């Protein structure tokens, strides 16, 4: 019947009836914890990185506790048992634009300590600026016996999609249940939002960069730096979903150990150069993807570095690179770097195709590497959408990988060719007897083999 097209299919986790933030949080918490309990692979994918054993899982919502004479209600509780080992974590959930509250988290950390629980897991649309770093500052003394972990809803959804589509779920019914959670989290009413805002500090920092008045001491700068790193992590998650692979932001050991060091690096970069830069590791690519947002020039670039072949003339090496980019747009920028030379020679790909020699500066210097970059217009608006900073960076990530990263392969030398005996040529007129046709390590496969004259015959003869 024609009217059936307007019928809504029954869903395990419906989005109808959600009237506000409280209902969003309650339904989101219940749906997530129920699916974690039902789909073993997904539950383990969520909890194992936080130290939980691979055992039987139980999940609860709105568990009441007494704390200092008052009643507190964490949104959920997860308990995993493996033999005599029991791992327990409290769960606090926020949806939409609601942010985690320090006082509330510290209360739950006190509850966890009193009951000898292992962890507090928070879930919200906030994205931590670095792995292992929590978006909410809490009293570090409360973390002596209880660990604090955070997942964004984007990560919760990413883990679900990766498990169902790429890692697999053994039971078909459980795979369907996980698919229902994915459908729910992807619905706008669920409260699991995309990364949509650069924060209140974005506009003053953007304007100060443009006017050249930004200072290290401006309190808004570290906030923009942390927000930019959160965007890089979010972009990595989204690209990983498209590829079915683990795509991660690259940070140094010092930055991982001390997140404030990363904020200091970005602050210095913003103040002196007007730049924000991040690196993304994509499996099996020739190099990390380097993203650079130039707020002064209004440009965003995404680049990959490619080592030049270890043999051949400069023109041969350039043509080898061009063959890999034959389907890429001509608007890409190509830069060639020679040995013992500062800087490189850069030109657009369309020009290099017409005249590859434009990348050769000094013919006597050996080309060592190329950098191929996507160039895009940088959005300046705070919010996501057309003309927004977030969308321009996301577009740069996808376009850079599609046009460059997935096309490039490292050079490898061809294995030496095994020569056959009949490929060896000899000059039979040098001697009357048959010379040896055995190969020598001194033979050149491209040159005829010559026979040295007999040393006795070569000696001068005395003539009487």
Tab-separated table of C-alpha atoms in Angstrom:
chain	number	residue	atom	x	y	z
A	1	UNK	CA	0.000	0.000	0.000
A	2	UNK	CA	1.180	3.523	-0.772
A	3	UNK	CA	0.514	4.726	2.771
A	4	UNK	CA	3.054	2.210	4.124
A	5	UNK	CA	5.858	4.489	2.984
A	6	UNK	CA	4.968	6.832	5.843
A	7	UNK	CA	5.026	4.099	8.478
A	8	UNK	CA	7.892	4.129	10.993
A	9	UNK	CA	9.630	0.826	11.634
A	10	UNK	CA	9.651	-0.393	15.230
A	11	UNK	CA	13.024	0.157	16.858
A	12	UNK	CA	14.631	-1.521	19.822
A	13	UNK	CA	15.793	1.879	21.081
A	14	UNK	CA	13.237	4.496	19.916
A	15	UNK	CA	13.984	8.196	19.720
A	16	UNK	CA	10.327	9.190	20.055
A	17	UNK	CA	9.229	10.602	23.393
A	18	UNK	CA	12.530	12.317	24.244
A	19	UNK	CA	11.372	15.570	25.795
A	20	UNK	CA	14.522	17.071	27.277
A	21	UNK	CA	18.112	16.677	28.433
A	22	UNK	CA	17.219	14.498	31.424
A	23	UNK	CA	15.341	12.039	29.209
A	24	UNK	CA	18.197	12.088	26.697
A	25	UNK	CA	20.727	11.190	29.383
A	26	UNK	CA	18.553	8.510	30.968
A	27	UNK	CA	17.719	6.818	27.675
A	28	UNK	CA	21.248	7.145	26.306
A	29	UNK	CA	22.764	5.652	29.462
A	30	UNK	CA	20.285	2.781	29.602
A	31	UNK	CA	20.658	1.972	25.887
A	32	UNK	CA	24.452	2.036	25.972
A	33	UNK	CA	24.864	-0.045	29.134
A	34	UNK	CA	22.232	-2.576	28.050
A	35	UNK	CA	23.963	-3.116	24.697
A	36	UNK	CA	27.374	-3.373	26.378
A	37	UNK	CA	25.923	-6.125	28.569
A	38	UNK	CA	24.226	-7.923	25.645
A	39	UNK	CA	26.945	-7.673	23.003
A	40	UNK	CA	30.008	-9.169	24.613
A	41	UNK	CA	32.486	-7.953	21.992
A	42	UNK	CA	31.293	-4.371	22.275
A	43	UNK	CA	31.274	-4.364	26.073
A	44	UNK	CA	34.842	-5.592	26.107
A	45	UNK	CA	35.920	-3.063	23.475
A	46	UNK	CA	34.657	-0.286	25.761
A	47	UNK	CA	35.996	-1.515	29.101
A	48	UNK	CA	39.196	-3.472	28.380
A	49	UNK	CA	41.300	-0.344	27.654
A	50	UNK	CA	40.394	0.883	31.145
A	51	UNK	CA	41.658	-2.241	32.902
A	52	UNK	CA	38.550	-4.446	33.062
A	53	UNK	CA	39.061	-8.220	32.710
A	54	UNK	CA	37.443	-10.204	29.907
A	55	UNK	CA	34.705	-11.632	32.092
A	56	UNK	CA	30.940	-11.608	32.637
A	57	UNK	CA	29.501	-8.093	32.659
A	58	UNK	CA	26.609	-6.602	34.628
A	59	UNK	CA	25.281	-3.079	34.111
A	60	UNK	CA	22.946	-0.895	36.178
A	61	UNK	CA	21.482	2.618	35.883
A	62	UNK	CA	20.835	5.339	38.486
A	63	UNK	CA	22.452	3.472	41.369
A	64	UNK	CA	21.884	5.332	44.707
A	65	UNK	CA	24.693	5.904	47.234
A	66	UNK	CA	24.966	7.779	50.534
A	67	UNK	CA	27.771	10.336	50.695
A	68	UNK	CA	28.290	12.603	53.716
A	69	UNK	CA	24.625	12.404	54.702
A	70	UNK	CA	23.232	13.054	51.225
A	71	UNK	CA	21.960	10.821	48.444
A	72	UNK	CA	23.844	10.784	45.126
A	73	UNK	CA	22.851	8.987	41.941
A	74	UNK	CA	25.545	8.196	39.378
A	75	UNK	CA	23.954	7.558	35.975
A	76	UNK	CA	25.230	4.000	35.820
A	77	UNK	CA	27.489	1.265	37.124
A	78	UNK	CA	29.464	-1.440	35.298
A	79	UNK	CA	30.692	-4.598	37.032
A	80	UNK	CA	32.889	-7.210	35.362
A	81	UNK	CA	33.752	-10.522	37.052
A	82	UNK	CA	36.526	-12.907	36.054
A	83	UNK	CA	37.108	-15.625	38.637
A	84	UNK	CA	37.830	-13.884	41.913
A	85	UNK	CA	38.659	-10.601	40.204
A	86	UNK	CA	35.914	-7.957	40.164
A	87	UNK	CA	36.251	-4.650	38.291
A	88	UNK	CA	33.664	-1.947	39.020
A	89	UNK	CA	33.207	1.483	37.472
A	90	UNK	CA	30.687	4.242	38.063
A	91	UNK	CA	29.331	5.982	34.962
A	92	UNK	CA	28.376	9.642	34.520
A	93	UNK	CA	26.688	10.720	31.261
A	94	UNK	CA	25.967	14.083	29.642
A	95	UNK	CA	24.240	14.657	26.302
A	96	UNK	CA	23.771	17.620	23.995
A	97	UNK	CA	25.760	20.666	25.002
A	98	UNK	CA	25.748	19.808	28.712
A	99	UNK	CA	29.234	19.657	30.213
A	100	UNK	CA	30.607	17.533	33.030
A	101	UNK	CA	30.672	19.249	36.423
A	102	UNK	CA	33.726	19.117	38.678
A	103	UNK	CA	31.802	18.923	41.971
A	104	UNK	CA	29.638	16.080	40.718
A	105	UNK	CA	32.633	14.096	39.469
A	106	UNK	CA	34.531	14.575	42.725
A	107	UNK	CA	31.503	13.288	44.668
A	108	UNK	CA	31.432	10.152	42.536
A	109	UNK	CA	35.180	9.687	42.973
A	110	UNK	CA	34.607	9.787	46.756
A	111	UNK	CA	31.850	7.175	46.420
A	112	UNK	CA	34.114	4.964	44.344
A	113	UNK	CA	36.927	5.262	46.888
A	114	UNK	CA	34.661	4.426	49.833
A	115	UNK	CA	33.294	1.318	48.081
A	116	UNK	CA	36.700	0.305	46.677
A	117	UNK	CA	35.516	0.663	43.093
A	118	UNK	CA	38.145	0.829	40.379
A	119	UNK	CA	37.098	3.685	38.112
A	120	UNK	CA	34.765	6.488	37.133
A	121	UNK	CA	33.883	6.595	33.435
A	122	UNK	CA	32.401	9.793	32.002
A	123	UNK	CA	30.653	10.114	28.628
A	124	UNK	CA	29.742	13.415	27.000
A	125	UNK	CA	30.116	15.330	23.753
A	126	UNK	CA	33.307	16.902	25.090
A	127	UNK	CA	36.449	15.565	23.387
A	128	UNK	CA	39.612	15.298	25.462
A	129	UNK	CA	42.498	17.239	23.876
A	130	UNK	CA	44.885	14.306	24.330
A	131	UNK	CA	44.662	10.559	25.050
A	132	UNK	CA	44.417	9.906	28.767
A	133	UNK	CA	43.580	13.531	29.515
A	134	UNK	CA	40.178	14.319	31.013
A	135	UNK	CA	38.250	17.374	29.776
A	136	UNK	CA	37.324	18.324	33.371
A	137	UNK	CA	39.929	19.302	35.959
A	138	UNK	CA	39.427	17.518	39.288
A	139	UNK	CA	41.360	17.301	42.536
A	140	UNK	CA	44.235	14.952	41.656
A	141	UNK	CA	44.353	13.663	45.246
A	142	UNK	CA	41.048	11.908	44.616
A	143	UNK	CA	42.676	9.789	41.884
A	144	UNK	CA	45.103	7.920	44.144
A	145	UNK	CA	42.970	4.774	44.275
A	146	UNK	CA	40.321	5.470	41.603
A	147	UNK	CA	41.087	6.049	37.930
A	148	UNK	CA	39.144	8.603	35.890
A	149	UNK	CA	38.391	7.875	32.213
A	150	UNK	CA	36.470	9.704	29.515
A	151	UNK	CA	34.806	8.801	26.230
A	152	UNK	CA	33.115	11.216	23.874
A	153	UNK	CA	29.868	10.095	22.254
A	154	UNK	CA	31.785	10.238	18.967
A	155	UNK	CA	34.195	7.617	20.355
A	156	UNK	CA	31.338	5.480	21.697
A	157	UNK	CA	29.742	5.509	18.236
A	158	UNK	CA	33.082	4.918	16.500
A	159	UNK	CA	33.830	1.847	18.623
A	160	UNK	CA	30.346	0.474	17.870
A	161	UNK	CA	30.707	0.934	14.100
A	162	UNK	CA	34.231	-0.511	14.051
A	163	UNK	CA	33.120	-3.550	16.046
A	164	UNK	CA	30.070	-4.278	13.919
A	165	UNK	CA	31.410	-3.461	10.455
A	166	UNK	CA	35.073	-4.409	10.676
A	167	UNK	CA	35.952	-6.476	13.763
A	168	UNK	CA	32.745	-8.481	13.778
A	169	UNK	CA	30.128	-9.784	16.205
A	170	UNK	CA	29.814	-13.560	16.411
A	171	UNK	CA	26.061	-13.772	17.086
A	172	UNK	CA	23.788	-12.333	14.322
A	173	UNK	CA	21.147	-11.256	16.849
A	174	UNK	CA	23.736	-9.401	18.898
A	175	UNK	CA	25.054	-7.756	15.719
A	176	UNK	CA	21.515	-6.506	15.053
A	177	UNK	CA	21.258	-5.153	18.616
A	178	UNK	CA	24.519	-3.265	18.156
A	179	UNK	CA	23.176	-1.900	14.877
A	180	UNK	CA	20.149	-0.539	16.737
A	181	UNK	CA	22.445	1.325	19.140
A	182	UNK	CA	24.290	2.810	16.168
A	183	UNK	CA	21.002	3.948	14.619
A	184	UNK	CA	19.969	5.539	17.895
A	185	UNK	CA	23.247	7.398	18.474
A	186	UNK	CA	23.239	8.705	14.889
A	187	UNK	CA	19.776	10.253	15.373
A	188	UNK	CA	19.782	13.994	16.240
A	189	UNK	CA	17.375	13.448	19.150
A	190	UNK	CA	19.792	11.112	20.944
A	191	UNK	CA	21.927	14.044	22.092
A	192	UNK	CA	25.110	12.451	20.738
A	193	UNK	CA	26.292	15.486	18.788
A	194	UNK	CA	28.979	16.063	16.216
A	195	UNK	CA	31.904	18.410	16.930
A	196	UNK	CA	30.171	21.698	16.164
A	197	UNK	CA	31.805	24.552	18.096
A	198	UNK	CA	35.319	25.952	18.543
A	199	UNK	CA	34.306	27.523	21.845
A	200	UNK	CA	33.816	31.041	23.167
A	201	UNK	CA	37.541	31.873	22.956
A	202	UNK	CA	37.766	31.311	19.206
A	203	UNK	CA	36.575	34.723	17.964
A	204	UNK	CA	38.831	36.925	20.164
A	205	UNK	CA	41.888	34.765	19.389
A	206	UNK	CA	41.099	34.725	15.660
A	207	UNK	CA	40.736	38.508	15.580
A	208	UNK	CA	43.910	39.056	17.625
A	209	UNK	CA	45.908	36.869	15.220
A	210	UNK	CA	44.582	38.853	12.255
A	211	UNK	CA	45.534	42.169	13.864
A	212	UNK	CA	48.894	40.958	15.144
A	213	UNK	CA	48.021	41.720	18.772
A	214	UNK	CA	47.895	38.191	20.210
A	215	UNK	CA	50.038	37.616	23.319
A	216	UNK	CA	51.141	34.448	25.104
A	217	UNK	CA	49.525	35.694	28.282
A	218	UNK	CA	46.044	35.961	26.728
A	219	UNK	CA	43.919	33.511	28.686
A	220	UNK	CA	41.889	32.492	25.629
A	221	UNK	CA	44.876	31.063	23.712
A	222	UNK	CA	45.281	27.765	25.669
A	223	UNK	CA	41.539	27.151	25.319
A	224	UNK	CA	41.738	27.475	21.528
A	225	UNK	CA	44.822	25.219	21.503
A	226	UNK	CA	42.990	22.492	23.441
A	227	UNK	CA	39.934	22.871	21.213
A	228	UNK	CA	42.055	22.509	18.083
A	229	UNK	CA	43.599	19.277	19.381
A	230	UNK	CA	40.099	18.006	20.171
A	231	UNK	CA	39.137	18.755	16.562
A	232	UNK	CA	42.164	16.807	15.293
A	233	UNK	CA	41.153	13.824	17.434
A	234	UNK	CA	37.573	14.080	16.172
A	235	UNK	CA	38.759	14.260	12.549
A	236	UNK	CA	40.896	11.169	13.170
A	237	UNK	CA	37.854	9.280	14.472
A	238	UNK	CA	35.742	10.244	11.459
A	239	UNK	CA	38.457	9.276	8.969
A	240	UNK	CA	39.017	5.999	10.809
A	241	UNK	CA	35.312	5.196	10.459
A	242	UNK	CA	35.527	5.766	6.699
A	243	UNK	CA	38.622	3.582	6.382
A	244	UNK	CA	37.799	0.884	8.907
A	245	UNK	CA	41.204	1.470	10.488
A	246	UNK	CA	42.661	3.012	13.618
A	247	UNK	CA	43.558	6.609	12.785
A	248	UNK	CA	45.133	8.562	15.634
A	249	UNK	CA	46.591	11.949	16.448
A	250	UNK	CA	50.376	11.988	16.842
A	251	UNK	CA	51.798	13.549	19.985
A	252	UNK	CA	55.322	13.368	21.355
A	253	UNK	CA	56.093	11.499	24.560
A	254	UNK	CA	56.640	14.795	26.332
A	255	UNK	CA	53.246	16.087	25.173
A	256	UNK	CA	51.510	12.877	26.260
A	257	UNK	CA	53.176	13.018	29.673
A	258	UNK	CA	52.514	16.733	30.086
A	259	UNK	CA	49.491	18.014	28.096
A	260	UNK	CA	50.333	21.587	29.071
A	261	UNK	CA	53.500	21.264	26.977
A	262	UNK	CA	51.379	20.691	23.891
A	263	UNK	CA	49.246	23.734	24.701
A	264	UNK	CA	52.435	25.771	25.124
A	265	UNK	CA	53.708	24.643	21.712
A	266	UNK	CA	50.473	25.619	19.966
A	267	UNK	CA	50.363	28.913	21.854
A	268	UNK	CA	53.870	29.818	20.694
A	269	UNK	CA	52.965	28.851	17.135
A	270	UNK	CA	49.808	30.967	17.181
A	271	UNK	CA	51.514	34.038	18.595
A	272	UNK	CA	54.624	34.004	16.391
A	273	UNK	CA	53.299	32.557	13.120
A	274	UNK	CA	49.514	32.590	13.325
A	275	UNK	CA	49.470	28.802	12.794
A	276	UNK	CA	47.799	25.759	14.318
A	277	UNK	CA	49.327	22.416	13.342
A	278	UNK	CA	48.553	18.782	14.056
A	279	UNK	CA	49.666	15.375	12.789
A	280	UNK	CA	47.561	12.290	12.106
A	281	UNK	CA	48.833	8.727	11.781
A	282	UNK	CA	47.015	6.659	9.122
A	283	UNK	CA	47.982	2.986	8.764
A	284	UNK	CA	50.279	2.118	5.838
A	285	UNK	CA	50.631	5.655	4.445
A	286	UNK	CA	54.056	6.931	3.373
A	287	UNK	CA	54.090	9.510	6.179
A	288	UNK	CA	51.823	11.154	8.747
A	289	UNK	CA	49.249	13.633	7.469
A	290	UNK	CA	50.322	17.104	8.601
A	291	UNK	CA	47.467	19.601	8.941
A	292	UNK	CA	48.273	23.289	9.127
A	293	UNK	CA	45.709	26.051	9.659
A	294	UNK	CA	47.185	29.428	8.737
A	295	UNK	CA	44.925	32.031	10.340
A	296	UNK	CA	46.844	34.935	8.806
A	297	UNK	CA	46.749	33.634	5.234
A	298	UNK	CA	43.268	32.108	5.597
A	299	UNK	CA	44.500	28.775	4.257
A	300	UNK	CA	44.428	25.166	5.455
A	301	UNK	CA	46.875	22.598	4.092
A	302	UNK	CA	47.150	18.840	4.417
A	303	UNK	CA	50.449	17.343	3.294
A	304	UNK	CA	52.313	14.056	2.984
A	305	UNK	CA	56.082	13.582	2.640
A	306	UNK	CA	57.392	11.081	0.072
A	307	UNK	CA	61.011	9.910	-0.123
A	308	UNK	CA	62.450	10.068	-3.652
A	309	UNK	CA	63.801	6.888	-5.285
A	310	UNK	CA	67.346	5.964	-4.344
A	311	UNK	CA	68.529	5.779	-7.943
A	312	UNK	CA	68.035	7.516	-11.264
A	313	UNK	CA	68.372	11.100	-12.439
A	314	UNK	CA	66.318	13.919	-10.914
A	315	UNK	CA	63.895	13.951	-13.835
A	316	UNK	CA	63.386	10.209	-13.504
A	317	UNK	CA	62.549	10.601	-9.826
A	318	UNK	CA	60.062	13.389	-10.520
A	319	UNK	CA	58.313	11.341	-13.213
A	320	UNK	CA	58.076	8.398	-10.783
A	321	UNK	CA	56.261	10.670	-8.327
A	322	UNK	CA	53.993	12.095	-11.047
A	323	UNK	CA	52.841	8.627	-12.139
A	324	UNK	CA	51.457	8.050	-8.645
A	325	UNK	CA	49.445	11.277	-8.809
A	326	UNK	CA	48.089	10.896	-12.333
A	327	UNK	CA	44.471	10.959	-11.081
A	328	UNK	CA	44.995	13.757	-8.535
A	329	UNK	CA	43.786	17.339	-9.101
A	330	UNK	CA	46.272	19.761	-10.618
A	331	UNK	CA	45.692	22.255	-7.780
A	332	UNK	CA	47.924	20.258	-5.407
A	333	UNK	CA	51.270	21.810	-4.495
A	334	UNK	CA	54.428	19.760	-5.060
A	335	UNK	CA	57.742	20.665	-3.441
A	336	UNK	CA	61.036	18.895	-4.198
A	337	UNK	CA	63.945	18.858	-1.740
A	338	UNK	CA	67.539	18.206	-2.777
A	339	UNK	CA	70.451	17.002	-0.688
A	340	UNK	CA	72.346	19.668	1.281
A	341	UNK	CA	69.970	22.404	0.164
A	342	UNK	CA	67.861	24.714	2.303
A	343	UNK	CA	64.229	24.804	1.294
A	344	UNK	CA	62.804	23.262	-1.826
A	345	UNK	CA	61.420	24.132	-5.223
A	346	UNK	CA	57.607	24.269	-5.237
A	347	UNK	CA	55.054	24.397	-8.010
A	348	UNK	CA	51.458	23.346	-8.638
A	349	UNK	CA	50.966	19.818	-9.870
A	350	UNK	CA	49.436	20.948	-13.183
A	351	UNK	CA	52.597	22.902	-13.977
A	352	UNK	CA	54.899	20.051	-12.986
A	353	UNK	CA	53.001	17.719	-15.317
A	354	UNK	CA	53.697	20.048	-18.232
A	355	UNK	CA	57.331	20.666	-17.319
A	356	UNK	CA	58.770	18.329	-14.644
A	357	UNK	CA	62.135	20.098	-14.728
A	358	UNK	CA	60.668	23.134	-12.887
A	359	UNK	CA	61.279	21.222	-9.652
A	360	UNK	CA	65.004	20.878	-10.374
A	361	UNK	CA	66.978	23.735	-8.867
A	362	UNK	CA	70.596	22.614	-9.029
A	363	UNK	CA	71.016	19.635	-11.434
A	364	UNK	CA	74.160	18.597	-9.593
A	365	UNK	CA	72.245	17.971	-6.373
A	366	UNK	CA	70.395	14.705	-5.819
A	367	UNK	CA	66.645	14.946	-5.118
A	368	UNK	CA	65.868	13.322	-1.770
A	369	UNK	CA	62.145	13.878	-1.063
A	370	UNK	CA	58.862	15.452	-2.117
A	371	UNK	CA	56.075	17.104	-0.132
A	372	UNK	CA	52.631	17.027	-1.737
A	373	UNK	CA	49.993	19.283	-0.205
A	374	UNK	CA	46.280	19.961	-0.516
A	375	UNK	CA	45.477	23.679	-0.356
A	376	UNK	CA	42.076	24.833	0.881
A	377	UNK	CA	40.359	27.976	2.064
A	378	UNK	CA	40.262	28.226	5.851
A	379	UNK	CA	36.883	28.953	7.394
A	380	UNK	CA	36.800	31.536	10.156
A	381	UNK	CA	33.387	31.058	11.780
A	382	UNK	CA	33.250	29.569	15.253
A	383	UNK	CA	30.370	27.156	14.611
A	384	UNK	CA	30.284	24.249	12.178
A	385	UNK	CA	28.685	24.823	8.800
A	386	UNK	CA	29.462	26.766	5.670
A	387	UNK	CA	32.335	29.170	6.249
A	388	UNK	CA	33.191	27.466	9.544
A	389	UNK	CA	36.709	26.623	10.734
A	390	UNK	CA	35.644	23.095	11.708
A	391	UNK	CA	34.234	22.178	8.294
A	392	UNK	CA	37.266	23.522	6.444
A	393	UNK	CA	39.614	21.390	8.562
A	394	UNK	CA	37.436	18.291	8.168
A	395	UNK	CA	37.321	18.818	4.391
A	396	UNK	CA	41.114	19.151	4.330
A	397	UNK	CA	41.568	15.836	6.158
A	398	UNK	CA	39.337	13.909	3.758
A	399	UNK	CA	40.602	15.602	0.576
A	400	UNK	CA	44.271	15.224	1.548
A	401	UNK	CA	43.888	11.515	2.122
A	402	UNK	CA	41.718	10.916	-0.942
A	403	UNK	CA	43.860	12.920	-3.390
A	404	UNK	CA	47.299	12.237	-1.925
A	405	UNK	CA	47.641	9.826	0.993
A	406	UNK	CA	45.882	6.810	-0.497
A	407	UNK	CA	47.758	7.134	-3.804
A	408	UNK	CA	51.373	7.311	-2.648
A	409	UNK	CA	53.632	4.313	-2.184
A	410	UNK	CA	57.242	4.101	-1.078
A	411	UNK	CA	59.888	3.349	-3.678
A	412	UNK	CA	61.709	0.044	-3.539
A	413	UNK	CA	64.628	-1.050	-5.687
A	414	UNK	CA	63.931	-3.795	-8.212
A	415	UNK	CA	65.625	-7.112	-7.380
A	416	UNK	CA	68.650	-7.964	-9.534
A	417	UNK	CA	67.835	-10.029	-12.637
A	418	UNK	CA	69.237	-13.515	-12.905
A	419	UNK	CA	71.269	-13.729	-16.140
A	420	UNK	CA	71.154	-16.846	-18.293
A	421	UNK	CA	74.303	-18.398	-19.806
A	422	UNK	CA	73.130	-17.762	-23.373
A	423	UNK	CA	73.052	-14.026	-22.624
A	424	UNK	CA	76.850	-13.910	-22.379
A	425	UNK	CA	78.574	-12.859	-25.637
A	426	UNK	CA	82.177	-13.658	-26.426
A	427	UNK	CA	84.555	-12.738	-29.254
A	428	UNK	CA	85.635	-16.008	-30.856
A	429	UNK	CA	88.212	-14.322	-33.104
A	430	UNK	CA	90.529	-13.507	-30.188
A	431	UNK	CA	91.523	-17.179	-29.808
A	432	UNK	CA	91.114	-20.180	-31.945
A	433	UNK	CA	90.117	-22.444	-29.099
A	434	UNK	CA	86.704	-22.221	-27.396
A	435	UNK	CA	86.772	-19.805	-24.451
A	436	UNK	CA	84.916	-20.395	-21.203
A	437	UNK	CA	81.379	-18.996	-21.165
A	438	UNK	CA	81.144	-19.128	-17.361
A	439	UNK	CA	79.744	-15.967	-15.779
A	440	UNK	CA	82.038	-13.820	-13.721
A	441	UNK	CA	81.142	-11.337	-11.040
A	442	UNK	CA	83.014	-8.798	-13.162
A	443	UNK	CA	80.774	-9.288	-16.189
A	444	UNK	CA	78.415	-6.486	-17.161
A	445	UNK	CA	75.112	-7.922	-18.315
A	446	UNK	CA	74.727	-5.068	-20.812
A	447	UNK	CA	78.218	-5.289	-22.361
A	448	UNK	CA	79.751	-8.081	-24.488
A	449	UNK	CA	82.165	-10.215	-22.534
A	450	UNK	CA	85.735	-9.773	-23.778
A	451	UNK	CA	88.432	-12.414	-23.509
A	452	UNK	CA	91.823	-11.306	-22.270
A	453	UNK	CA	94.732	-12.336	-24.516
A	454	UNK	CA	96.900	-15.247	-23.414
A	455	UNK	CA	99.636	-13.815	-21.216
A	456	UNK	CA	102.288	-15.952	-22.956
A	457	UNK	CA	101.204	-14.865	-26.425
A	458	UNK	CA	101.085	-11.283	-25.266
A	459	UNK	CA	104.786	-11.223	-24.376
A	460	UNK	CA	107.062	-9.551	-26.978
A	461	UNK	CA	109.150	-12.008	-29.095
A	462	UNK	CA	112.847	-11.587	-29.736
A	463	UNK	CA	113.586	-11.413	-33.470
A	464	UNK	CA	116.959	-12.738	-34.610
